[in-house]
C-alpha positions as a printed Julia matrix, in Angstrom:
791×3 Matrix{Float64}:
   2.84  -20.72   34.01
   6.09  -21.11   32.09
   6.74  -20.47   28.42
   7.25  -24.13   27.64
   3.97  -25.26   29.2
   1.69  -23.46   26.73
  -0.22  -25.73   24.39
  -2.45  -24.83   21.47
  -5.38  -26.49   19.69
  -4.98  -29.15   17.07
  -5.72  -27.93   13.54
  -8.69  -30.26   13.1
 -10.1   -29.14   16.45
  -9.73  -25.48   15.45
 -11.5   -26.1    12.13
 -14.35  -27.84   13.93
 -14.82  -24.92   16.33
 -14.62  -22.42   13.46
 -17.41  -24.26   11.64
 -19.45  -24.33   14.86
 -18.99  -20.73   16.08
 -18.42  -18.94   12.79
 -15.61  -16.49   11.92
 -14.16  -14.08   14.45
 -15.63  -11.06   12.65
 -18.06   -8.27   13.39
 -20.79   -7.09   11.01
 -19.45   -4.68    8.39
 -21.16   -2.63    5.75
 -22.32   -4.88    2.94
 -21.14   -4.31   -0.62
 -23.66   -3.2    -3.17
 -26.08   -5.92   -4.13
 -26.66   -7.05   -7.71
 -30.08   -5.35   -7.78
 -28.6    -2.09   -6.48
 -25.88   -2.17   -9.13
 -28.48   -2.83  -11.85
 -30.61    0.05  -10.6
 -27.64    2.45  -10.56
 -26.64    1.42  -14.08
 -30.2     1.76  -15.38
 -30.49    5.3   -13.96
 -27.37    6.55  -15.75
 -28.22    9.63  -17.9
 -26.97    7.88  -21.06
 -29.43    5.03  -20.68
 -32.3     7.37  -19.92
 -31.5     9.23  -23.15
 -31.42    5.94  -25.06
 -34.81    4.92  -23.72
 -36.2     8.33  -24.71
 -34.83    7.86  -28.25
 -36.37    4.38  -28.43
 -39.72    5.86  -27.42
 -39.41    8.52  -30.15
 -38.79    5.85  -32.77
 -41.92    4.1   -31.56
 -43.9     7.33  -32.0
 -42.41    7.8   -35.48
 -43.53    4.29  -36.38
 -40.04    2.87  -36.91
 -40.56   -0.28  -34.8
 -37.49   -2.08  -36.17
 -35.17    0.82  -35.32
 -36.74    1.15  -31.86
 -36.3    -2.53  -31.04
 -32.7    -2.51  -32.28
 -31.97    0.55  -30.17
 -33.54   -0.91  -27.02
 -31.7    -4.19  -27.64
 -28.41   -2.33  -27.73
 -29.41   -0.59  -24.51
 -29.39   -3.92  -22.68
 -26.08   -4.91  -24.24
 -24.37   -1.69  -23.08
 -26.08   -1.98  -19.69
 -24.61   -5.47  -19.41
 -21.11   -4.18  -20.2
 -21.41   -1.4   -17.62
 -22.75   -3.85  -15.03
 -19.86   -6.27  -15.59
 -17.36   -3.4   -15.3
 -18.79   -2.19  -12.01
 -18.98   -5.72  -10.6
 -15.34   -6.21  -11.57
 -14.37   -3.12   -9.63
 -16.57   -4.17   -6.7
 -14.95   -7.61   -6.57
 -11.47   -6.08   -6.64
 -12.35   -3.93   -3.63
 -13.83   -6.94   -1.83
 -10.54   -8.75   -2.35
  -8.74   -5.79   -0.79
 -11.08   -5.85    2.22
 -10.21   -9.49    2.78
  -6.49   -8.72    2.62
  -6.78   -5.83    5.07
  -8.29   -7.91    7.87
  -6.12   -8.09   11.02
  -3.67  -10.9    11.61
  -2.98  -12.84   14.79
  -0.07  -14.95   16.02
  -1.26  -18.19   17.58
   0.19  -21.34   19.04
  -1.29  -24.48   17.54
  -0.27  -28.06   18.19
   1.58  -27.9    14.86
   3.6   -24.86   16.01
   3.47  -21.08   15.97
   1.78  -19.46   12.97
   0.27  -16.17   11.81
  -3.34  -16.46   10.72
  -6.22  -14.22    9.69
  -7.91  -13.01   12.87
 -11.2   -14.23   11.37
  -9.95  -17.81   11.86
  -9.46  -17.5    15.63
 -11.61  -19.82   17.73
 -12.32  -20.24   21.42
  -9.39  -22.1    22.98
  -6.68  -20.7    20.69
  -3.53  -19.43   22.43
  -2.66  -15.95   21.1
   0.71  -14.2    21.4
   0.56  -10.46   22.08
   3.33   -7.88   21.72
   3.61   -4.11   21.89
   1.56   -2.45   19.17
  -0.84   -5.36   18.54
  -4.6    -5.05   18.53
  -6.09   -7.73   20.74
  -7.93   -9.89   18.14
 -10.5   -11.48   20.49
 -11.41  -11.59   24.18
  -8.56  -13.38   25.96
  -7.86  -14.93   29.35
  -4.23  -14.03   30.0
  -1.94  -16.98   30.76
   1.39  -15.14   31.02
   2.2   -11.45   31.23
   5.52   -9.68   30.84
   5.1    -6.02   31.84
   1.85   -5.99   29.84
  -0.04   -2.7    29.51
  -3.19   -2.29   27.42
  -5.03    0.82   26.24
  -8.73    0.07   26.79
 -10.0     3.53   25.83
 -11.97    2.0    22.96
 -14.19    0.32   25.55
 -13.9     2.48   28.68
 -12.97    5.95   27.43
 -10.1     5.98   29.93
  -6.9     7.05   28.16
  -4.46    5.71   30.76
  -3.21    2.19   29.87
  -4.14   -0.61   32.26
  -1.39   -2.84   33.63
  -2.32   -6.51   33.31
  -1.42   -9.39   35.59
  -2.22  -13.01   34.77
  -2.32  -13.83   38.5
  -5.0   -11.25   39.24
  -8.62  -12.2    38.68
  -9.54   -8.59   37.86
  -6.67   -7.88   35.46
  -6.34  -11.29   33.78
  -8.45  -10.47   30.73
  -7.72   -8.63   27.5
 -10.61   -7.48   25.35
 -11.02   -7.49   21.58
 -10.07   -4.26   19.85
  -7.93   -2.89   22.67
  -4.31   -1.94   22.07
  -1.16   -3.4    23.62
   1.01   -0.4    24.54
   3.81   -2.31   26.26
   5.11   -5.76   27.13
   4.22   -9.22   25.87
   1.7   -11.89   26.86
   0.03  -15.17   25.99
  -3.74  -15.45   26.22
  -6.38  -18.06   25.55
  -9.39  -17.0    23.46
 -12.63  -17.01   25.45
 -14.95  -15.08   23.08
 -14.91  -14.17   19.39
 -16.88  -12.03   16.94
 -20.19  -10.67   18.16
 -19.76  -12.53   21.46
 -16.72  -10.42   22.39
 -16.96   -7.28   24.51
 -16.43   -5.16   21.42
 -19.16   -6.99   19.5
 -21.63   -6.59   22.35
 -21.49   -2.81   22.22
 -21.92   -2.79   18.44
 -18.46   -1.65   17.39
 -17.04   -2.86   14.11
 -13.78   -2.44   12.29
 -13.97   -0.42    9.1
 -12.99   -2.08    5.86
 -11.38   -0.23    2.98
 -12.88    3.2     2.7
 -13.5     4.19   -0.91
 -12.98    7.95   -0.84
 -13.51   10.49   -3.58
 -10.02   11.23   -4.88
  -8.94   14.67   -6.17
  -9.03   13.29   -9.71
 -12.56   11.95   -9.17
 -13.64   15.32   -7.79
 -12.09   17.06  -10.8
 -13.81   14.63  -13.17
 -17.15   15.13  -11.43
 -16.87   18.89  -11.99
 -15.87   18.4   -15.64
 -18.76   16.0   -16.29
 -21.3    18.41  -14.76
 -20.01   21.33  -16.84
 -20.0    19.31  -20.06
 -23.46   17.95  -19.3
 -24.86   21.48  -18.82
 -23.2    22.68  -22.01
 -24.3    19.57  -23.91
 -27.93   19.78  -22.85
 -28.0    23.48  -23.76
 -26.55   22.77  -27.21
 -28.93   19.83  -27.64
 -31.91   22.03  -26.88
 -30.64   24.69  -29.29
 -30.11   22.08  -32.03
 -33.61   20.64  -31.52
 -35.15   24.11  -31.8
 -33.03   24.96  -34.86
 -33.97   21.7   -36.6
 -37.64   22.22  -35.79
 -37.74   25.8   -37.07
 -35.71   25.15  -40.22
 -37.48   21.98  -41.28
 -40.74   22.19  -39.39
 -40.19   18.63  -38.11
 -40.25   18.78  -34.31
 -40.1    15.03  -33.64
 -36.99   14.61  -35.75
 -35.67   17.83  -34.2
 -36.13   16.3   -30.75
 -34.4    13.14  -31.98
 -31.47   15.25  -33.29
 -31.23   17.04  -29.94
 -31.22   13.78  -27.98
 -28.59   12.37  -30.32
 -26.36   15.41  -29.73
 -26.84   15.1   -25.97
 -25.76   11.46  -26.18
 -22.76   12.46  -28.29
 -21.56   15.15  -25.86
 -22.25   13.46  -22.51
 -18.92   11.87  -21.31
 -20.61    9.16  -19.29
 -17.52    6.96  -19.57
 -15.37    9.14  -17.34
 -16.7     8.23  -13.85
 -16.69    4.52  -14.77
 -13.17    4.79  -16.17
 -11.86    6.45  -13.0
 -13.5     3.94  -10.68
 -12.1     1.05  -12.68
  -8.59    2.47  -13.03
  -8.19    3.24   -9.32
  -9.93    0.11   -8.06
  -8.13   -2.24  -10.43
  -4.88   -0.38   -9.84
  -5.21   -1.17   -6.14
  -6.05   -4.77   -6.99
  -2.98   -5.08   -9.21
  -0.84   -3.67   -6.4
  -2.22   -6.32   -4.04
  -1.01   -8.98   -6.46
   2.47   -7.43   -6.06
   2.26   -7.79   -2.26
   1.28   -4.14   -1.74
  -2.1    -3.62   -0.08
  -3.73   -0.24   -0.78
  -5.93    0.47    2.25
  -6.67    3.94    0.87
  -7.53    4.2    -2.82
  -6.26    7.84   -3.11
  -2.78    6.49   -2.33
  -2.78    4.74   -5.72
  -3.41    8.07   -7.42
  -0.73    9.95   -5.46
   2.06    7.38   -5.78
   3.17    8.72   -9.12
   3.87   12.13   -7.57
   6.14   10.81   -4.79
   9.42   12.73   -4.54
  10.84   11.42   -1.24
  10.83    7.88    0.16
  11.61    7.82    3.89
  12.53    4.24    4.77
  13.62    2.35    7.82
  16.78    0.25    7.64
  15.85   -2.97    9.38
  13.63   -5.23    7.32
  13.15   -2.68    4.54
  16.64   -2.13    3.17
  17.95   -5.2     4.96
  16.73   -8.8     5.08
  15.57   -8.63    8.74
  17.4   -11.91    9.36
  19.96  -11.09   12.0
  22.98  -13.35   12.36
  25.81  -13.2    14.88
  28.99  -12.22   13.06
  31.45  -11.32   15.81
  32.03  -12.05   19.52
  34.49   -9.78   21.34
  35.83   -9.61   24.87
  38.77   -7.77   26.31
  40.76  -11.0    26.02
  39.57  -12.65   22.78
  37.73  -12.13   19.5
  35.89  -14.57   17.26
  34.47  -14.05   13.76
  31.51  -16.33   13.11
  31.48  -18.08    9.75
  28.77  -17.25    7.22
  25.73  -19.52    6.94
  27.11  -20.88    3.66
  30.3   -22.01    5.42
  29.84  -25.39    7.06
  33.14  -25.62    8.95
  34.42  -22.56   10.79
  36.91  -22.19   13.64
  35.74  -23.37   17.07
  34.74  -20.76   19.62
  37.53  -19.96   22.06
  36.94  -20.97   25.67
  37.41  -17.35   26.75
  34.24  -16.4    24.86
  31.99  -19.22   26.06
  30.71  -17.16   28.97
  29.91  -14.19   26.71
  27.7   -16.26   24.39
  26.27  -18.28   27.32
  24.95  -15.16   29.08
  23.85  -13.54   25.82
  21.59  -16.59   25.31
  20.36  -16.41   28.93
  19.5   -12.72   28.46
  17.25  -13.63   25.5
  13.77  -15.17   25.48
  13.58  -18.89   24.85
  10.71  -18.26   22.43
  12.5   -15.49   20.59
  10.4   -13.12   18.49
  13.05  -10.42   18.19
  15.41  -11.12   15.24
  18.51  -10.36   17.33
  17.43  -12.71   20.1
  16.66  -15.41   17.55
  20.14  -14.95   16.04
  21.82  -15.15   19.45
  19.87  -18.3    20.33
  20.83  -19.87   16.99
  24.5   -18.96   17.51
  24.36  -20.52   20.97
  23.0   -23.79   19.58
  25.69  -23.77   16.87
  28.77  -22.69   18.84
  27.99  -24.07   22.31
  26.66  -27.44   21.23
  27.86  -30.35   23.42
  29.06  -27.98   26.16
  27.8   -27.25   29.66
  26.92  -23.67   28.72
  23.38  -24.31   27.42
  21.02  -24.42   30.4
  17.67  -25.86   29.39
  17.04  -26.95   32.99
  17.45  -23.5    34.56
  14.27  -21.76   35.81
  13.39  -18.18   34.97
  12.64  -16.26   38.2
  12.02  -12.72   36.94
  13.14  -10.22   34.33
  13.73   -6.5    33.99
  12.38   -5.09   30.76
  14.02   -2.67   28.37
  12.85    0.9    28.99
  13.54    4.35   27.49
  15.49    5.21   30.66
  17.63    2.02   30.57
  18.36    0.5    27.13
  19.18   -2.89   28.61
  17.22   -5.91   29.82
  18.08   -8.46   32.48
  16.76  -11.95   33.19
  17.07  -13.63   36.58
  17.7   -17.4    36.56
  17.88  -20.12   39.19
  20.05  -23.18   38.5
  19.11  -26.52   40.09
  22.46  -26.92   41.86
  22.97  -23.57   43.59
  20.96  -21.22   45.76
  22.16  -17.9    44.35
  20.35  -16.26   41.45
  22.28  -15.68   38.22
  21.48  -12.51   36.27
  22.16  -12.14   32.54
  21.95   -8.67   30.97
  22.24   -7.45   27.4
  21.51   -4.16   25.66
  23.09   -1.05   24.2
  26.84   -1.12   24.96
  26.7     2.25   26.72
  23.88    0.99   28.96
  25.78   -2.21   29.84
  28.92   -0.17   30.6
  26.81    2.02   32.86
  25.39   -1.02   34.68
  28.92   -2.4    35.22
  30.27    0.93   36.62
  33.48    0.59   34.6
  36.44    2.91   34.81
  36.9     5.67   32.25
  39.81    3.8    30.6
  37.87    0.57   30.13
  34.77    2.47   28.99
  36.8     4.33   26.36
  38.38    1.12   25.05
  34.97   -0.57   24.78
  33.49    2.49   23.05
  36.32    2.41   20.49
  35.63   -1.27   19.79
  31.9    -0.58   19.42
  32.71    2.14   16.87
  34.99   -0.2    14.92
  32.36   -2.98   14.83
  29.6    -0.53   13.86
  31.77    0.79   11.03
  31.67   -2.74    9.59
  27.86   -2.57    9.53
  27.34   -4.61   12.71
  24.63   -4.04   15.3
  26.46   -4.2    18.64
  25.1    -5.4    21.98
  26.88   -5.48   25.3
  26.55   -8.47   27.68
  27.08   -8.66   31.45
  26.49  -11.1    34.31
  25.81  -10.85   38.01
  25.22  -13.12   41.01
  22.62  -12.22   43.64
  22.27  -14.18   46.87
  19.42  -12.4    48.68
  15.87  -13.74   48.5
  14.15  -10.45   47.59
  15.17   -9.04   44.24
  15.9    -5.3    43.9
  13.53   -2.98   42.08
  16.01   -1.79   39.43
  18.85   -3.37   37.47
  21.42   -0.91   38.83
  21.35   -2.64   42.2
  23.05   -5.78   40.8
  26.85   -6.03   40.84
  27.37   -6.64   37.12
  30.57   -7.84   35.47
  31.23   -6.9    31.85
  31.61   -9.95   29.58
  31.96   -8.5    26.11
  30.25   -7.46   22.9
  28.12   -9.33   20.38
  28.14   -8.03   16.78
  25.12   -8.9    14.64
  24.59   -8.32   10.97
  21.39   -7.79    9.02
  22.54   -7.97    5.37
  21.19   -5.65    2.7
  18.54   -7.29    0.55
  20.0    -8.33   -2.81
  17.5    -6.29   -4.84
  17.82   -3.06   -2.83
  20.77   -1.42   -4.67
  19.05   -1.82   -8.04
  15.75   -0.49   -6.63
  17.44    2.58   -5.13
  19.26    3.19   -8.41
  15.88    3.08  -10.17
  14.51    5.63   -7.7
  17.42    7.98   -8.4
  16.81    7.66  -12.13
  13.13    8.46  -11.54
  13.99   11.61   -9.6
  12.95   10.18   -6.23
  15.12   10.69   -3.15
  15.48    7.75   -0.78
  16.13    8.81    2.8
  17.0     6.36    5.59
  15.65    6.97    9.1
  16.89    4.5    11.68
  17.51    4.16   15.38
  20.87    2.51   14.74
  24.37    3.77   15.48
  25.63    6.32   12.91
  28.5     4.08   11.78
  26.11    1.15   11.22
  23.69    3.35    9.32
  26.43    4.76    7.08
  27.81    1.29    6.35
  24.37   -0.03    5.32
  23.71    3.14    3.29
  26.9     2.57    1.29
  25.98   -1.05    0.6
  22.45   -0.03   -0.45
  23.63    2.71   -2.78
  22.48    5.75   -0.79
  24.53    8.92   -0.93
  26.89    9.34    2.01
  28.53   12.56    0.79
  26.68   14.73    3.32
  27.15   13.9     7.01
  24.38   11.97    8.73
  22.11   13.77   11.18
  21.66   12.1    14.56
  18.64   12.35   16.81
  20.52   14.46   19.35
  21.62   16.89   16.63
  18.1    17.03   15.28
  16.75   17.9    18.74
  19.01   20.97   18.88
  18.23   22.2    15.35
  15.78   24.97   14.55
  13.38   24.48   11.66
  15.46   26.83    9.5
  18.67   24.92   10.25
  16.97   21.61    9.49
  15.6    22.93    6.2
  19.12   23.95    5.15
  20.41   20.41    5.8
  17.52   18.48    4.22
  18.54   19.18    0.64
  21.72   17.07    0.92
  21.23   14.69    3.85
  20.11   11.12    3.14
  20.85    9.42    6.48
  19.14   10.12    9.81
  20.25    7.85   12.68
  19.48    7.43   16.36
  16.15    9.15   15.64
  13.1     8.78   17.85
   9.58    8.23   16.43
   8.52   11.82   17.22
  11.56   13.04   15.28
  10.41   11.01   12.27
   7.17   13.02   12.37
   9.16   16.25   12.42
  11.25   15.12    9.45
   8.17   14.17    7.42
   6.64   17.6     8.02
   9.93   19.3     7.18
  10.11   17.54    3.81
   6.48   18.44    3.12
   7.2    22.08    3.97
   9.79   22.03    1.17
   7.07   20.95   -1.28
   7.95   17.25   -1.36
   5.39   14.45   -1.63
   6.52   12.05    1.09
   6.04    8.31    1.32
   7.23    6.87    4.63
   7.63    3.36    5.97
   7.04    2.39    9.6
   6.24   -0.59   11.74
   5.85    0.49   15.37
   3.12    2.02   17.53
   5.04    5.27   17.78
   5.44    5.43   13.99
   1.67    5.87   13.56
   1.68    9.73   13.8
   4.39   10.0    11.14
   2.59    7.46    8.92
  -0.6     9.5     9.23
   1.21   12.77    8.53
   3.03   11.46    5.44
   1.32   11.89    2.09
   1.56    8.1     1.72
   2.11    6.11    4.9
   3.55    2.65    4.24
   3.34   -0.02    6.97
   5.31   -3.23    7.15
   2.82   -6.08    6.83
   4.95   -8.96    8.12
   6.67   -7.34   11.1
   4.59   -4.19   11.52
   2.16   -3.64   14.38
  -1.56   -3.51   13.78
  -1.6     0.17   14.79
   0.95    1.0    12.09
  -1.09   -0.91    9.5
  -4.27    0.93   10.52
  -2.54    4.31   10.23
  -0.97    3.6     6.85
  -2.34    4.05    3.34
  -0.26    1.16    1.95
   0.88   -2.09    3.54
   3.9    -3.97    2.21
   2.85   -7.55    2.79
   6.42   -8.85    2.42
   8.31   -5.88    3.98
  10.31   -5.6     0.77
  11.71   -2.26   -0.42
  11.48   -3.34   -4.04
   7.71   -3.7    -3.52
   7.58   -0.03   -2.57
   9.38    0.9    -5.78
   6.92   -1.33   -7.65
   4.08    0.62   -6.01
   5.55    3.9    -7.27
   5.85    2.4   -10.74
   2.19    1.33  -10.65
   1.15    4.78   -9.44
   2.8     6.36  -12.44
   1.22    3.76  -14.68
  -2.3     4.46  -13.39
  -2.01    8.21  -13.94
  -0.35    7.86  -17.36
  -2.96    5.38  -18.59
  -5.77    7.58  -17.29
  -4.41   10.42  -19.42
  -4.33    8.15  -22.47
  -7.93    7.1   -21.85
  -9.03   10.74  -21.44
  -7.34   11.73  -24.73
  -9.13    8.85  -26.45
 -12.5     9.82  -24.96
 -12.08   13.47  -26.0
 -10.86   12.5   -29.47
 -13.81   10.15  -30.01
 -16.42   12.63  -28.87
 -15.26   15.49  -31.12
 -16.24   13.81  -34.44
 -19.42   12.38  -32.91
 -20.49   15.86  -31.83
 -19.41   17.35  -35.17
 -21.35   14.75  -37.18
 -24.42   15.51  -35.08
 -24.28   19.29  -35.6
 -22.72   19.97  -39.04
 -25.35   18.11  -41.13
 -28.13   20.13  -39.52
 -26.34   23.42  -40.22
 -25.54   22.4   -43.83
 -28.98   21.0   -44.55
 -27.74   17.42  -44.93
 -29.64   14.43  -43.67
 -28.71   13.32  -40.13
 -25.48   11.33  -40.31
 -25.52    9.69  -36.87
 -28.56    8.14  -35.29
 -28.81    7.08  -31.61
 -28.17    3.47  -32.66
 -24.84    4.52  -34.19
 -23.73    6.29  -31.03
 -24.83    3.29  -28.99
 -22.77    1.01  -31.2
 -19.76    3.25  -30.63
 -20.21    2.73  -26.89
 -19.43   -0.94  -27.49
 -15.98    0.24  -28.64
 -15.35    3.19  -26.32
 -16.19    1.6   -22.95
 -14.22   -1.64  -23.37
 -11.33    0.3   -24.89
 -11.12    2.58  -21.85
 -11.64   -0.1   -19.21
  -9.68   -2.96  -20.76
  -7.15   -1.72  -23.31
  -5.86    1.42  -21.62
  -6.11    0.17  -18.02
  -4.03   -2.89  -18.88
  -1.45   -0.95  -20.89
   2.07   -1.42  -19.42
   4.13    1.5   -18.22
   6.02    3.42  -20.88
   9.66    2.24  -21.08
  11.06    5.62  -20.06
   8.4     6.51  -17.46
  10.73    5.73  -14.52
  13.41    7.93  -16.08
  11.29   11.06  -15.82
  10.91   13.17  -12.64
   7.73   12.74  -10.56
   4.67   14.6   -11.72
   3.55   17.64   -9.78
   1.01   16.71   -7.08
  -1.28   19.47   -8.3
  -1.11   18.35  -11.94
  -4.63   18.02  -13.31
  -5.88   15.09  -15.28
  -7.69   17.39  -17.74
  -4.76   19.73  -18.32
  -3.92   21.65  -21.48
  -1.69   18.94  -22.97
  -4.37   16.25  -22.65
  -7.19   18.41  -23.98
  -5.07   19.77  -26.85
  -3.97   16.3   -27.91
  -7.55   14.95  -27.79
  -9.04   17.94  -29.61
  -6.41   17.84  -32.36
  -6.91   14.14  -32.92
 -10.7    14.54  -32.87
 -10.61   17.54  -35.22
  -8.42   15.67  -37.69
 -10.78   12.72  -37.57
 -13.82   15.01  -38.06
 -12.26   16.56  -41.18
 -11.55   13.08  -42.55
 -15.13   11.94  -41.91
 -16.74   15.04  -43.44
 -14.51   14.64  -46.51
 -15.52   10.97  -46.72
 -19.24   11.86  -46.58
 -18.98   14.68  -49.1
 -16.76   12.69  -51.46
 -19.07    9.68  -51.37
 -22.1    11.84  -52.16
 -20.24   13.32  -55.13
 -18.96   10.03  -56.5
 -22.06    7.91  -55.8
 -24.8     7.63  -58.41
 -27.59   10.21  -58.16
 -30.35    8.03  -56.75
 -32.33    7.59  -53.55
 -29.65    5.4   -51.92
 -26.87    7.96  -52.24
 -27.32    9.45  -48.75
 -27.56    6.01  -47.13
 -24.38    4.91  -48.91
 -22.53    8.08  -47.8
 -23.77    7.58  -44.2
 -22.69    3.92  -44.21
 -19.26    4.76  -45.62
 -18.78    7.55  -43.06
 -19.76    5.27  -40.17
 -17.4     2.51  -41.33
 -14.51    4.98  -41.51
 -15.47    6.31  -38.05
 -15.35    2.82  -36.52
 -12.03    2.0   -38.18
 -10.62    5.36  -37.14
 -11.67    4.7   -33.54
  -9.67    1.48  -33.63
  -6.71    3.44  -34.99
  -7.18    6.0   -32.22
  -7.0     3.23  -29.63
  -3.78    1.89  -31.09
  -2.18    5.32  -31.42
  -2.93    6.4   -27.85
  -1.74    3.16  -26.31
   1.75    4.65  -26.48
   2.81    8.27  -26.89
   6.51    7.45  -27.17
   6.46    4.79  -29.91
   5.44    5.82  -33.43
   2.52    3.9   -34.94
   3.0     4.35  -38.67
  -0.29    3.02  -39.89
  -2.27    4.93  -37.27
  -0.72    8.18  -38.33
  -1.23    7.38  -42.0
  -4.9     6.73  -41.34
  -5.39   10.05  -39.61
  -3.31   12.1   -42.03
  -1.33   15.26  -41.5
  -3.76   16.77  -39.0
  -3.42   13.78  -36.75
   0.39   13.98  -36.78
   0.14   17.65  -35.87
  -2.02   16.69  -32.92
   0.79   14.74  -31.3
   3.22   17.6   -31.8
   0.8    20.09  -30.37
  -0.31   17.89  -27.5
   3.16   17.31  -26.13
   3.89   14.78  -23.46
């Protein structure tokens, strides 16, 4: 079956089959139901304390207070429920985005769709590194090998042949390790081989991050301390005033005041919504801890093609030993005509490429052929493809064997690395040296250089290897992948933020250096090539890492070594990758970043982040969001600490001084209506500080509850407590001596507390911009808090 004879389903036919058979998906773990969320919210310690306080009011005969308290319970429960549902929905959106993709042929053309939309009868295109999205009957195979260990346990890849009844199937979930193929879907979802044995793909795994673990420990410690103090206060109240019910109420109120029940909810919301916000910027966070760690990134290891460059190859130069031609830019409509001496070079470069070109270089060569060879006899749509010889690690060249209608001999077109083409042509040392010098000159201009050769073969039986053909060297093709327009500014921003950008590429050193200069990377230190890296000891490599920004001609296993070498120096490494062999390095990096558009499914599964548009600026945006999440978490923690200090103080001091209780459970519950939304809405949505990307990355071991955060929160809370106690005492002194004096002082203190909480919110929204009225409200002590807290 030829490439041009493949036909796909009509869109309406595909939709009809999708409605009939259902999505191509396996059962996955269900998200928490509404009832489960309600149950978890209702069993929170804070709500259990509130219910206990409501019951005490009932026993004391204060029905109105009890009903008001229980009414507030449901209001706060509703807020907490909405917050958790919001986080749950954000994670569900991320699960949808992380589902595999598939390339299919439809009657309307080739397209990339969600694998869930595949239906029986679809024609799927497979390439190295893809996960087979459904059970397929193979229609064409080009050196196809598939790892079926997921189904069979056998680690050796199986070679597939569309002509063989036994090897003409590819099964869902298996991995393409080599070659390309077309296959027609014969089973989807639970009807596939993978579905029948009960396997399912995991969605986004919500792991406990280091910050969440730290917060869990802090909450437990504070809860133990709080309950102990609450018990002591209840006993003290009971012994001093011989009123055990009100003593129990005072103890429960103190427990409510101390318990930082907001912290776990705040963390879940910040990390979950941070990942959701990243998804809106075309960055999919498959691992939630990656969002937390982004702000600590010190080294970005990036590929050249498609990350720093546009991944839109165009032919820029054609060279032979007799002629040279510079191809006009796309913006130029009329360029010089291609010399006759170069027609054969471009003709055989096109023949050495696939007609349905997926590779950017092959697509560029095909496009150049249509443009420069139009209306000539050098475009052969009627020639038949007989066989081809694939690119291999041993021979970096590929050949395609063609049969023309008007002659018996086979015509062979080869293209590949110039050194491999020179080797195939068995050229003299003088010609080889001249070609090598031209390759170096073209590469110095930032061009990707391919050699092209042709051969004629008259025998019926083709040889087993390309070396057996009598090739003639035709010339060189220079292709350019321009640097993305936004890359220089993004790299400059990384430098300002104290983040090193390191390029790892398989390209020629001259090409890599040229692109690095255009992108704004440092080229002061010499580049390290893969061959040099292979001969270096770990100590020698460590000595070079401090200054080197360009690594070229590197193999995937060498990328893994480089990642580990940077980590050994104490760096937090984010690395981009797109191939099957990049998966180990992506796993080893602190933050693996896969290319979503051109990356293989294996790379996406191994990565923590997926750039849905393969754009380097999106990676810089992800770093910016990582810093924002951590910075806003610190602001929220300072606010929580600062709010709890006066609440605890107003629960304890009146008992020790013999005053009436200042705060009742209903007051603390009302404050929750301010604290929870402030943490989850105001601080989470706060933009990044203007100078945040001008500061060096935070240490990866920096704690959320460090000395600066606690000191700032305690100073602000202490200043607020002094203000509130002065307000209460002053009101009692100035108010008339009657029965309503204490109630007036309590009301005035509570009003000031609420207003001060609003001022606290405003002040902590930014630690770099002065808020004059906030500081005036909190007085001198509050201003000292900021100086003591530091940044």
